[in-house]
Amino acid sequence: MKIARVSQMRDMDRMAIERYGIREELLMENAGEAVYFALSRRYAMSGKRFAVFCGGGNNGGDGFVVARKLHAAGAAVDVCLLADPERFSGAAQLNREIVMALGLPVKRIVDAGEAARVAQGADVMIDAIFGTGLAREVSGIYLEVIEAVNRCGKPVVSVDIPSGVQGDTGRVMGAAVKADLTVTFGLPKIGNLLYPGYDLCGDLFVTHISFPPELQEAPWLDVALNLPGVLPPRDPDGHKGSFGQALFICGAASYYGAPFLAAYAFLRAGGGYSRLAVPAAMAPFIAVEGREIVLVPMAETSTGSISEENADGLLTLSEDMEMVVMGPGLSLDQETQRLVVDLAVRIERPLLLDGDGITAVCSDLDCIRHRKAPTVLTPHPGEMARIAGVATAEIQADRVAAVQKAARDLGVHIVLKGAHSLIGCPDGRVYVNLSGNSGMGSAGSGDVLTGAIAAMLGLGLGFEEAVLKGVFIHGLAGDLVAQSMGEDGMTARDVLEHLPQAVRLDREGRAEDVLGRSYRGPIII
């Protein structure tokens, strides 16, 4: 499913009207009809009172349509107008006039007390205040009404997006409605699917409001849900070499967990042969935990990290690998950081950089920009900020734009980790991943992700498909942990141990049934 920016949705509206002759009045009617349909599936109409809060734009016009349809179904309706009636035009003005002609009570809300009284008298509230185009902080009567709506404890249904949520980022613009149900139009917006907006939407529905498929799937819509394809079947006559070989260049003094988790996750996610190059002093300790990992002891620096003198040997070892992973627990030792940059240039196999490996290449991004073999970086927001050369707050302000720009500039794939991780592609496409949960926000989780991505490549997927599937499987394993023990106290080892079950459920197409949740985004109505 494609996801739209606010400007792209406006373009779709314009093209629907100008190219296909789908009048604005019809689009608004279809939008209001869809909201009414979602309401009727959840709430009784007869004998119930609905309060419809309408702002001054087309979102308010959608609210007028909803009010009219509720009235026709026998519900009692209060229309609460937050804007000057003179602000309405076009289809919104037409529907306001219809509401007035029907004799529905229309109240101009001028203070929070009046909004609270209406809310307390309603059984269900409809939020049609702002819509997706909000570009400034919520203030004045709008702020007061949103706070009153949230305080009253009644069910809330939002039209297109909870008012106060920025449509392109999911950020809260000072205050936002907490909805129980949201119906969005045409396509889901980025703000519907990224936190905190995603959490404020409640149950999310989407209606195409008669947009033709060629608009819904237009190539210029460059953001989509991460719905990776199926894994190739395992070869019943296969051996360890059949399911991929990966080399992990990881670890330093005091960083024992990261190299183990990365290399072992490769095996637990289905990979065949996991080689782990670590400082020689660490190898015996990791061998106790990861007996199935093939250890390659490395000459060390004075600080206990991997020395530059290992470069040629690692280069030779990399030649037969499906993927090379550099970074987990590698340390910031300057000699080791130089080694990473050198190997990034010289390794001719697919490369994944994480953690300290990302820090190393940030000193010379050309070392990855000019690679011929495919590359994927898996940064958290702070590391993403170093890649982009901006503050972390700027990354978080618009995560989609940040990952898209950097992936294009560097010609690499980037997995920006976080709640609903983003996968950016070199051609500018961005995928939003819906698997995973807050329990995965603990040390080592990213190391498990590196092994999962490498395993998907070893199992026969193409590079991009392996990145997408690895991110999804990693999150799915975390969701299985949360289902069995909750999110508090979840560790990276717990996620690692659930990788086999995640891969099995994904192969069988049963993940959503077992977990009782959808990874396919909004429900289409």
mmCIF file with all atom_site columns, N, CA and C in Angstrom, residues 110-113 115 138-149 151:
data_model
loop_
_atom_site.group_PDB
_atom_site.id
_atom_site.type_symbol
_atom_site.label_atom_id
_atom_site.label_alt_id
_atom_site.label_comp_id
_atom_site.label_asym_id
_atom_site.label_entity_id
_atom_site.label_seq_id
_atom_site.pdbx_PDB_ins_code
_atom_site.Cartn_x
_atom_site.Cartn_y
_atom_site.Cartn_z
_atom_site.occupancy
_atom_site.B_iso_or_equiv
_atom_site.pdbx_formal_charge
_atom_site.auth_seq_id
_atom_site.auth_comp_id
_atom_site.auth_asym_id
_atom_site.auth_atom_id
_atom_site.pdbx_PDB_model_num
ATOM 1  N N  . VAL A 1 110 ? -17.147 29.318 21.163 1.00 0.00 ? 110 VAL A N  1
ATOM 2  C CA . VAL A 1 110 ? -16.254 30.450 21.417 1.00 0.00 ? 110 VAL A CA 1
ATOM 3  C C  . VAL A 1 110 ? -15.431 30.274 22.686 1.00 0.00 ? 110 VAL A C  1
ATOM 4  N N  . ASP A 1 111 ? -15.755 29.271 23.498 1.00 0.00 ? 111 ASP A N  1
ATOM 5  C CA . ASP A 1 111 ? -14.947 29.041 24.693 1.00 0.00 ? 111 ASP A CA 1
ATOM 6  C C  . ASP A 1 111 ? -14.949 27.557 25.048 1.00 0.00 ? 111 ASP A C  1
ATOM 7  N N  . ALA A 1 112 ? -13.959 27.162 25.827 1.00 0.00 ? 112 ALA A N  1
ATOM 8  C CA . ALA A 1 112 ? -13.785 25.755 26.172 1.00 0.00 ? 112 ALA A CA 1
ATOM 9  C C  . ALA A 1 112 ? -14.937 25.231 27.009 1.00 0.00 ? 112 ALA A C  1
ATOM 10 N N  . GLY A 1 113 ? -15.531 26.076 27.842 1.00 0.00 ? 113 GLY A N  1
ATOM 11 C CA . GLY A 1 113 ? -16.644 25.625 28.669 1.00 0.00 ? 113 GLY A CA 1
ATOM 12 C C  . GLY A 1 113 ? -17.807 25.151 27.835 1.00 0.00 ? 113 GLY A C  1
ATOM 13 N N  . ALA A 1 115 ? -17.628 24.025 24.737 1.00 0.00 ? 115 ALA A N  1
ATOM 14 C CA . ALA A 1 115 ? -17.211 22.774 24.093 1.00 0.00 ? 115 ALA A CA 1
ATOM 15 C C  . ALA A 1 115 ? -17.330 21.599 25.055 1.00 0.00 ? 115 ALA A C  1
ATOM 16 N N  . VAL A 1 138 ? -1.031  24.421 17.469 1.00 0.00 ? 138 VAL A N  1
ATOM 17 C CA . VAL A 1 138 ? -2.435  24.633 17.829 1.00 0.00 ? 138 VAL A CA 1
ATOM 18 C C  . VAL A 1 138 ? -2.499  25.628 18.987 1.00 0.00 ? 138 VAL A C  1
ATOM 19 N N  . SER A 1 139 ? -3.415  26.588 18.892 1.00 0.00 ? 139 SER A N  1
ATOM 20 C CA . SER A 1 139 ? -3.538  27.589 19.954 1.00 0.00 ? 139 SER A CA 1
ATOM 21 C C  . SER A 1 139 ? -4.975  28.086 20.028 1.00 0.00 ? 139 SER A C  1
ATOM 22 N N  . GLY A 1 140 ? -5.237  28.964 20.987 1.00 0.00 ? 140 GLY A N  1
ATOM 23 C CA . GLY A 1 140 ? -6.529  29.624 21.107 1.00 0.00 ? 140 GLY A CA 1
ATOM 24 C C  . GLY A 1 140 ? -7.669  28.660 21.342 1.00 0.00 ? 140 GLY A C  1
ATOM 25 N N  . ILE A 1 141 ? -8.817  28.943 20.750 1.00 0.00 ? 141 ILE A N  1
ATOM 26 C CA . ILE A 1 141 ? -10.007 28.142 20.962 1.00 0.00 ? 141 ILE A CA 1
ATOM 27 C C  . ILE A 1 141 ? -9.810  26.715 20.468 1.00 0.00 ? 141 ILE A C  1
ATOM 28 N N  . TYR A 1 142 ? -8.977  26.535 19.447 1.00 0.00 ? 142 TYR A N  1
ATOM 29 C CA . TYR A 1 142 ? -8.728  25.193 18.925 1.00 0.00 ? 142 TYR A CA 1
ATOM 30 C C  . TYR A 1 142 ? -8.023  24.330 19.970 1.00 0.00 ? 142 TYR A C  1
ATOM 31 N N  . LEU A 1 143 ? -7.036  24.895 20.616 1.00 0.00 ? 143 LEU A N  1
ATOM 32 C CA . LEU A 1 143 ? -6.341  24.183 21.682 1.00 0.00 ? 143 LEU A CA 1
ATOM 33 C C  . LEU A 1 143 ? -7.307  23.834 22.807 1.00 0.00 ? 143 LEU A C  1
ATOM 34 N N  . GLU A 1 144 ? -8.135  24.788 23.191 1.00 0.00 ? 144 GLU A N  1
ATOM 35 C CA . GLU A 1 144 ? -9.074  24.559 24.286 1.00 0.00 ? 144 GLU A CA 1
ATOM 36 C C  . GLU A 1 144 ? -10.082 23.466 23.943 1.00 0.00 ? 144 GLU A C  1
ATOM 37 N N  . VAL A 1 145 ? -10.568 23.458 22.704 1.00 0.00 ? 145 VAL A N  1
ATOM 38 C CA . VAL A 1 145 ? -11.550 22.444 22.303 1.00 0.00 ? 145 VAL A CA 1
ATOM 39 C C  . VAL A 1 145 ? -10.912 21.061 22.261 1.00 0.00 ? 145 VAL A C  1
ATOM 40 N N  . ILE A 1 146 ? -9.702  20.955 21.705 1.00 0.00 ? 146 ILE A N  1
ATOM 41 C CA . ILE A 1 146 ? -9.016  19.657 21.661 1.00 0.00 ? 146 ILE A CA 1
ATOM 42 C C  . ILE A 1 146 ? -8.814  19.120 23.068 1.00 0.00 ? 146 ILE A C  1
ATOM 43 N N  . GLU A 1 147 ? -8.390  19.966 23.977 1.00 0.00 ? 147 GLU A N  1
ATOM 44 C CA . GLU A 1 147 ? -8.201  19.516 25.358 1.00 0.00 ? 147 GLU A CA 1
ATOM 45 C C  . GLU A 1 147 ? -9.522  19.102 25.988 1.00 0.00 ? 147 GLU A C  1
ATOM 46 N N  . ALA A 1 148 ? -10.602 19.821 25.691 1.00 0.00 ? 148 ALA A N  1
ATOM 47 C CA . ALA A 1 148 ? -11.922 19.471 26.228 1.00 0.00 ? 148 ALA A CA 1
ATOM 48 C C  . ALA A 1 148 ? -12.394 18.128 25.682 1.00 0.00 ? 148 ALA A C  1
ATOM 49 N N  . VAL A 1 149 ? -12.176 17.903 24.389 1.00 0.00 ? 149 VAL A N  1
ATOM 50 C CA . VAL A 1 149 ? -12.551 16.630 23.764 1.00 0.00 ? 149 VAL A CA 1
ATOM 51 C C  . VAL A 1 149 ? -11.792 15.477 24.408 1.00 0.00 ? 149 VAL A C  1
ATOM 52 N N  . ARG A 1 151 ? -10.512 15.344 27.391 1.00 0.00 ? 151 ARG A N  1
ATOM 53 C CA . ARG A 1 151 ? -10.830 15.181 28.818 1.00 0.00 ? 151 ARG A CA 1
ATOM 54 C C  . ARG A 1 151 ? -12.159 14.483 29.056 1.00 0.00 ? 151 ARG A C  1
#
